[in-house]
mmCIF file of C-alpha atoms in Angstrom:
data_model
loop_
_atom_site.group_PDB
_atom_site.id
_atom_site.type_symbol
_atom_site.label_atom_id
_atom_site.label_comp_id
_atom_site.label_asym_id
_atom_site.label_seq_id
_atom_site.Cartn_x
_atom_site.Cartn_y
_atom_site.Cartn_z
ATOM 1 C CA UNK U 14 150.863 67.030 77.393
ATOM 2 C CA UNK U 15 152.417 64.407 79.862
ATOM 3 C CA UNK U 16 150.030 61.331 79.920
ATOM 4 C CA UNK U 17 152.243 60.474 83.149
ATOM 5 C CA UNK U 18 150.026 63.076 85.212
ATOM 6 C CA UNK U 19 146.566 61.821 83.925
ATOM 7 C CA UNK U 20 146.142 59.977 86.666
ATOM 8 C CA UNK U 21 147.956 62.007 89.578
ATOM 9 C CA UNK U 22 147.138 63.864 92.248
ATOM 10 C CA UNK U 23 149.386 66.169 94.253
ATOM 11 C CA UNK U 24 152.550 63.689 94.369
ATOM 12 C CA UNK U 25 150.729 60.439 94.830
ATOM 13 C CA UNK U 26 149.810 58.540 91.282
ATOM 14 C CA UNK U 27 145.840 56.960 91.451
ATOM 15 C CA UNK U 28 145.023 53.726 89.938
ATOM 16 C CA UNK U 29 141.885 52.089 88.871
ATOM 17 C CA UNK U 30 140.519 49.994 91.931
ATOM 18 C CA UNK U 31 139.474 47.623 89.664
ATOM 19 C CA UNK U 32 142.763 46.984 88.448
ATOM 20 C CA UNK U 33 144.433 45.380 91.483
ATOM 21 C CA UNK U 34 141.289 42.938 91.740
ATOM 22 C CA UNK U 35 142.540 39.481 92.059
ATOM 23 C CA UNK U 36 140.476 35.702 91.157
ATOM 24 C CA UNK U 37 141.752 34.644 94.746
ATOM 25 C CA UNK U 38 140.668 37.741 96.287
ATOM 26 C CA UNK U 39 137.075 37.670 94.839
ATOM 27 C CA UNK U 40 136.566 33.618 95.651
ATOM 28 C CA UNK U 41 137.785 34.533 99.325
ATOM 29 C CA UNK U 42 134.702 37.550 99.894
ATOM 30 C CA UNK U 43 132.283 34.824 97.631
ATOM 31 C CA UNK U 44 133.407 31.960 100.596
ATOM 32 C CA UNK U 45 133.212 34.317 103.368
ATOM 33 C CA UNK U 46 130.436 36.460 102.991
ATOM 34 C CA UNK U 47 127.584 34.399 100.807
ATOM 35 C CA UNK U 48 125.180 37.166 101.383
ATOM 36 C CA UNK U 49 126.705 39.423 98.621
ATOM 37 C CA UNK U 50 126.225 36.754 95.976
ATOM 38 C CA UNK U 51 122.803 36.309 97.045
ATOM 39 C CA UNK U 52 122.868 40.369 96.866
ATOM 40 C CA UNK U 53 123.781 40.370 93.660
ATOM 41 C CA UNK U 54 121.737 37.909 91.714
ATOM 42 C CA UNK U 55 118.971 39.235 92.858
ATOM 43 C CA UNK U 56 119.439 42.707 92.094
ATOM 44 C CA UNK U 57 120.764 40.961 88.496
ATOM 45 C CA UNK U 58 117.141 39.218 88.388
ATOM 46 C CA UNK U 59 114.873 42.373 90.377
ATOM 47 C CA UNK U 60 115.778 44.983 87.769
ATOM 48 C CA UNK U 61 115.107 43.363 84.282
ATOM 49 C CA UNK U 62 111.896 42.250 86.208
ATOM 50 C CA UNK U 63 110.819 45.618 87.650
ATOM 51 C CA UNK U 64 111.414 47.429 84.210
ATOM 52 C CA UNK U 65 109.255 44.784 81.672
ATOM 53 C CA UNK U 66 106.767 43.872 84.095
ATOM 54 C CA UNK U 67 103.416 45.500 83.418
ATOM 55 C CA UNK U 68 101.526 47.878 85.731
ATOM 56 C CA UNK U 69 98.081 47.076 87.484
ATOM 57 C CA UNK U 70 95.813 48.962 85.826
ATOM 58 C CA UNK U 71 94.110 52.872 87.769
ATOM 59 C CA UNK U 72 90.914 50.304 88.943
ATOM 60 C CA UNK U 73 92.453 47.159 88.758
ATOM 61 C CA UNK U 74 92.750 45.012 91.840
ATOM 62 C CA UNK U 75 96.251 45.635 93.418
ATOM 63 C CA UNK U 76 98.216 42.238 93.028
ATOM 64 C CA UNK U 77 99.906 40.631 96.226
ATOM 65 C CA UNK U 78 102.167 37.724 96.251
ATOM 66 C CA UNK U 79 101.212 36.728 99.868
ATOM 67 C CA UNK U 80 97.352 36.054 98.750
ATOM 68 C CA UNK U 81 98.464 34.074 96.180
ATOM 69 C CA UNK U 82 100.617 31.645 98.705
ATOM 70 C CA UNK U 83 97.752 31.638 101.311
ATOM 71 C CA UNK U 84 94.740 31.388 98.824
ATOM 72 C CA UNK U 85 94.152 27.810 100.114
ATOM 73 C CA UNK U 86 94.309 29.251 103.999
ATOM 74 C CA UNK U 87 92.176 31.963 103.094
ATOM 75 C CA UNK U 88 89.545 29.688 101.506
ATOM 76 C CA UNK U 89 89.201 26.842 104.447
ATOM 77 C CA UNK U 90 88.912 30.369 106.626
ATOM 78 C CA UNK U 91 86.292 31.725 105.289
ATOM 79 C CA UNK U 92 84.600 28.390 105.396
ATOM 80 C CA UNK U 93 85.117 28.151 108.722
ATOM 81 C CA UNK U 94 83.746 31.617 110.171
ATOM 82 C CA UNK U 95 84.302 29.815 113.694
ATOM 83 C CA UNK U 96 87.885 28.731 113.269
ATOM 84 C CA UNK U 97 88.646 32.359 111.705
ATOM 85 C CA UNK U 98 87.522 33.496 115.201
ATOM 86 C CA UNK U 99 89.925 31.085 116.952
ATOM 87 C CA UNK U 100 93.055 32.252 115.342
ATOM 88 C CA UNK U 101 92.118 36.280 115.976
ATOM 89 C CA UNK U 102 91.713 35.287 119.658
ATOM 90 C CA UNK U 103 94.887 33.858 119.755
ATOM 91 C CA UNK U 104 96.733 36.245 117.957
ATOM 92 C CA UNK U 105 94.945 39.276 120.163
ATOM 93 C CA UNK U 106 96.313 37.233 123.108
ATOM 94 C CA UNK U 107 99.957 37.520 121.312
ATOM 95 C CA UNK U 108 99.385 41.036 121.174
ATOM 96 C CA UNK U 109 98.162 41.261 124.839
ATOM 97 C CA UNK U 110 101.122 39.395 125.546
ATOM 98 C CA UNK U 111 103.899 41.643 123.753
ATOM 99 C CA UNK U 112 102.277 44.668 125.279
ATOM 100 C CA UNK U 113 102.007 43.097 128.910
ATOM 101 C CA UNK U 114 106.439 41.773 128.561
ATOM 102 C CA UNK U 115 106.969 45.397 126.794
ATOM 103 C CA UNK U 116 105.879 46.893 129.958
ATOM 104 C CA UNK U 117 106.984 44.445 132.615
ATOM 105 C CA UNK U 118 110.566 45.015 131.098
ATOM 106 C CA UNK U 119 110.378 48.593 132.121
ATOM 107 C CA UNK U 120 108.070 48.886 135.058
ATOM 108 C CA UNK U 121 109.731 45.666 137.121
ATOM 109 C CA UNK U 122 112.859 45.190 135.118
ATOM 110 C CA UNK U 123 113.848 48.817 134.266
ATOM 111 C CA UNK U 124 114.758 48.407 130.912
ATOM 112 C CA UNK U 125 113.250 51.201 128.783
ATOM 113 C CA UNK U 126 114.755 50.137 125.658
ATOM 114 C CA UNK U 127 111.511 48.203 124.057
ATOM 115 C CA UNK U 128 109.269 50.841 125.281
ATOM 116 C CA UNK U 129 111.093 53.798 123.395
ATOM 117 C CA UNK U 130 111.261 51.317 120.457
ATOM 118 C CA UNK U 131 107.316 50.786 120.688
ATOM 119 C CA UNK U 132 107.354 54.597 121.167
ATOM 120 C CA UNK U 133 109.608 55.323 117.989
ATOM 121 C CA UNK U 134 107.727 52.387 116.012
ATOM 122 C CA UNK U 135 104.015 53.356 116.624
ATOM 123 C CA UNK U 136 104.715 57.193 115.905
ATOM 124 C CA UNK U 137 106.205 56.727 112.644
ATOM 125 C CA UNK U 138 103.364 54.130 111.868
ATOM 126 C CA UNK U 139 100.713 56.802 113.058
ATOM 127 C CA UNK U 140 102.411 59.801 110.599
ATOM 128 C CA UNK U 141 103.008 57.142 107.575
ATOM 129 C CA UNK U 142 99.588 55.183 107.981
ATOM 130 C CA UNK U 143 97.815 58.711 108.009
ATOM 131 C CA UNK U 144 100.029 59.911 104.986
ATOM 132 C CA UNK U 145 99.195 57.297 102.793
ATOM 133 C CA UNK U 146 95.759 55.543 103.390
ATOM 134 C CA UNK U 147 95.448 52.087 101.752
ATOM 135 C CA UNK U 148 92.554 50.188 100.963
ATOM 136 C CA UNK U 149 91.186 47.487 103.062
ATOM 137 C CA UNK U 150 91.817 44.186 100.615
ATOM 138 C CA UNK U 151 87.983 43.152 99.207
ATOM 139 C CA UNK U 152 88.794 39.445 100.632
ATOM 140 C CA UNK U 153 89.130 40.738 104.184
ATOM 141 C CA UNK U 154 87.868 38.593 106.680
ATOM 142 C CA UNK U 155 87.654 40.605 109.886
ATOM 143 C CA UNK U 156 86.693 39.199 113.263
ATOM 144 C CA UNK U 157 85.102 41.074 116.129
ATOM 145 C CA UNK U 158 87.781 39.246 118.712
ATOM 146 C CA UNK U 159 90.676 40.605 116.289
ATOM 147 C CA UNK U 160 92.756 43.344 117.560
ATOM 148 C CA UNK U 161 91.955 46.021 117.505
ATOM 149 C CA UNK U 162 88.929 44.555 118.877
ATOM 150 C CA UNK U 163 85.665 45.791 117.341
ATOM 151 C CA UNK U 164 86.345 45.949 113.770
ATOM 152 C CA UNK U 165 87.873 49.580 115.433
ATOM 153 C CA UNK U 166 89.578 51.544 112.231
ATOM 154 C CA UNK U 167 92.991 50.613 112.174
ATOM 155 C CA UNK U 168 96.164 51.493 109.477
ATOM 156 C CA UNK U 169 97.142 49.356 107.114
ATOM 157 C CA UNK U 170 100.723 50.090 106.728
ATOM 158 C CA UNK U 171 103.024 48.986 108.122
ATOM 159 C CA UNK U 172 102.165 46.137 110.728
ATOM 160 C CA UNK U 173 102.045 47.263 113.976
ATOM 161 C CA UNK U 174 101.521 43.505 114.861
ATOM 162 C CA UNK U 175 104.868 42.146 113.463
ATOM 163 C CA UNK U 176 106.900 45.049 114.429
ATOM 164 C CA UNK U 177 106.045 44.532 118.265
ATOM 165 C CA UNK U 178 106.975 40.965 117.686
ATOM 166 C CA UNK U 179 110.266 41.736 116.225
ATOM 167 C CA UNK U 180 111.318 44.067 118.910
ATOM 168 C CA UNK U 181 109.904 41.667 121.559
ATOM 169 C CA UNK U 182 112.277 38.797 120.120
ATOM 170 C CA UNK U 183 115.154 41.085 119.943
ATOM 171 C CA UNK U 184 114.854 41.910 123.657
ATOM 172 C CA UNK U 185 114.182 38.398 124.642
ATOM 173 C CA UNK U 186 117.731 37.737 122.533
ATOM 174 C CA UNK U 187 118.799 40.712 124.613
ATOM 175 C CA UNK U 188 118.778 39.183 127.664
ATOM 176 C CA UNK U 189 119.605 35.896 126.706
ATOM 177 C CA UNK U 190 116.188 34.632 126.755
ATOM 178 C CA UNK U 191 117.097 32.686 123.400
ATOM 179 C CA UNK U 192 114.171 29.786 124.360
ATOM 180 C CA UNK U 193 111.205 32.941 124.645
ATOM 181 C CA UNK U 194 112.773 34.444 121.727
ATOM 182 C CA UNK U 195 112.851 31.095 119.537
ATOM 183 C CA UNK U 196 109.034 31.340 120.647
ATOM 184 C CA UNK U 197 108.491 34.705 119.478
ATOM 185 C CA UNK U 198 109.666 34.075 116.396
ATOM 186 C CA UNK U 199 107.513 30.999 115.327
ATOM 187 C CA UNK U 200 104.211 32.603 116.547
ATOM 188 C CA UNK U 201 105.203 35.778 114.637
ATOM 189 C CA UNK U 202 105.726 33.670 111.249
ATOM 190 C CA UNK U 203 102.241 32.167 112.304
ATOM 191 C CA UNK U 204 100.519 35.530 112.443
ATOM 192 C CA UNK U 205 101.965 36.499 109.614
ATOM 193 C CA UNK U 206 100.484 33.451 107.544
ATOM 194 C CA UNK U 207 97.332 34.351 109.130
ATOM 195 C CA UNK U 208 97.227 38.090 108.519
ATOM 196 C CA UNK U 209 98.299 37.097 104.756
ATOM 197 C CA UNK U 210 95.800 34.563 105.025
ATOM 198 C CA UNK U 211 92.624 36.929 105.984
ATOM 199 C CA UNK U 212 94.009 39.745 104.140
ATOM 200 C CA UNK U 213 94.277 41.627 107.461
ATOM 201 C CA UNK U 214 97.618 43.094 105.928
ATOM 202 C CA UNK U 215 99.556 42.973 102.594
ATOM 203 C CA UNK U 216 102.389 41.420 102.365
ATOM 204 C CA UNK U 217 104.446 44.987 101.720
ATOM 205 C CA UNK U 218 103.053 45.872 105.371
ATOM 206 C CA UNK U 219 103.930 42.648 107.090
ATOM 207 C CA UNK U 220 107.930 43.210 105.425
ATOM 208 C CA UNK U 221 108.080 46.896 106.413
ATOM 209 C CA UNK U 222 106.867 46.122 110.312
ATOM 210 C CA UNK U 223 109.289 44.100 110.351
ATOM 211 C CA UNK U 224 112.033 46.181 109.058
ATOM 212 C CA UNK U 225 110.099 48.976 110.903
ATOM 213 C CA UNK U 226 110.518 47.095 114.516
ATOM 214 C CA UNK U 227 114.341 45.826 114.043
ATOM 215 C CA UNK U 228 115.265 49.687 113.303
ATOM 216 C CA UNK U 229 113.352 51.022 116.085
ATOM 217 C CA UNK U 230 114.543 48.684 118.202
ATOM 218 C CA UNK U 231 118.473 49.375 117.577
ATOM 219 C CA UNK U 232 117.519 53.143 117.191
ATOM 220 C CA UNK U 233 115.966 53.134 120.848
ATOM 221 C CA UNK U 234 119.613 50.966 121.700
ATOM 222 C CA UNK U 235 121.164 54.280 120.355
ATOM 223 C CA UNK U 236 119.305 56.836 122.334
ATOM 224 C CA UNK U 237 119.352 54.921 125.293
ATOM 225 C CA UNK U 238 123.044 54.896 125.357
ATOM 226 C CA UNK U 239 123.406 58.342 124.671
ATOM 227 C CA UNK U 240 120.850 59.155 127.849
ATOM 228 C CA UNK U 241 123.194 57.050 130.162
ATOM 229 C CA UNK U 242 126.195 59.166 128.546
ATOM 230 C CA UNK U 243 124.502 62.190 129.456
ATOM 231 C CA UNK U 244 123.287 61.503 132.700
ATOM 232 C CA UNK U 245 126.763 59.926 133.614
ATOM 233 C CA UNK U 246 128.500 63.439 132.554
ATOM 234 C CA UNK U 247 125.792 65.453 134.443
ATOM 235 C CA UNK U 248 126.190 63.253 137.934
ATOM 236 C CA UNK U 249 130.291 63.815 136.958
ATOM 237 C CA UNK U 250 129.713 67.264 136.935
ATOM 238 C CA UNK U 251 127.679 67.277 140.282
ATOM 239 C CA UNK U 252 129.743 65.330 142.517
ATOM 240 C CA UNK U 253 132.209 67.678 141.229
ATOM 241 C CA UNK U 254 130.606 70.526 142.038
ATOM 242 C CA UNK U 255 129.451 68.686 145.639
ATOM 243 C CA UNK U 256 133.458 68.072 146.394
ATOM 244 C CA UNK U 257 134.533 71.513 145.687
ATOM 245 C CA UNK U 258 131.802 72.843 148.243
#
């Protein structure tokens, strides 16, 4: 049998990838793109860790890393019933707030990007917060002023309240409103300390709206484009039709 062929196919002779990896070359992606070292060492650390950790137990209490980081915050809050009240106000008026620009960006501005993301975002939270019901955290330290307001039932995951942050900073970034956006993103980071903090979420939630928002918000980017390509080849085809009558 000729060896020579092993590796051949048709007239053109395959080599190992591997093979034509150089030092130089592998120093250059390591300088350039930083990211996929981080990558890897943590996937190197994540699995050994996934696979010897133990599980919680069937009526154990589910373990979050957040409450452990905000276990002082939560503490002083529910101390303070008054200052708990405070910081649900304020981050109902952040909500008020996202939904009042989400609008105005459509209704005055006629951009109908961030609504279609709220409208992708909120539907798939509605299907997967209804498909898998999670328990409300023992430690929870609700507030009538909290929205929703009311203690009204709500879904745990994912965070409606970070996802309309994220897609309100990435349409502030949009349209160059860098200073609003800067803004955005400190108040979200805030509300997610204090969501952490009153177990009003866990931390998987709060990671997933976020994810959740940024993907809504560049699928909505996607469909919108695709409407103006469509509605651009339908007026192409009726000013056609318009110049032929």
């Amino acid at each position: 049998m000729d060896t020579s062929k092993k590796w051949s196919k048709g007239n053109k002779r395959i080599s190992p990838v591997f093979l034509r990896w150089r030092p130089a070359e592998a120093w250059h992606i390591v300088r350039a793109h930083p990211w996929l070292m981080f990558l890897f060492i943590n996937f190197a650390l994540v699995i050994p860790l996934e696979y010897n950790i133990s599980m919680i137990e069937p009526r154990g209490e589910p373990y979050d890393a957040g409450f452990v980081i905000t276990k002082r915050i939560h503490n002083i809050l529910e101390l303070r019933p008054t200052l708990n009240h405070v910081l649900a106000a304020a981050n109902t008026a952040l909500v008020v707030f996202q939904i009042v620009y989400i609008a105005w960006a459509w209704v005055v501005e006629g951009r109908f990007r961030p609504v279609l993301a709220s409208a992708f975002m909120f539907s798939s939270r509605g299907i997967l917060g209804y498909s898998t019901q999670l328990p409300v955290p023992q430690e929870f330290l609700g507030s009538g002023v909290d929205f929703p307001v009311g203690h009204v039932s709500f879904f745990l995951f994912f965070s409606g309240h970070v996802g309309a942050s994220i897609i309100a900073t990435l349409d502030l970034r949009c349209v160059n409103r860098v200073r609003g956006a800067l803004v955005m993103d400190m108040l979200n980071v805030l509300q997610t300390m204090r969501l952490l903090a009153t177990r009003g979420h866990y931390t998987i939630d709060l990671v997933s709206g976020a994810f959740a928002g940024w993907a809504c918000y560049h699928l909505a980017g996607l469909c919108e484009e695709r409407i103006k390509t469509q509605s651009s080849s339908v007026a192409g085809v009726s000013d056609y039709i318009d110049l032929n009558l």
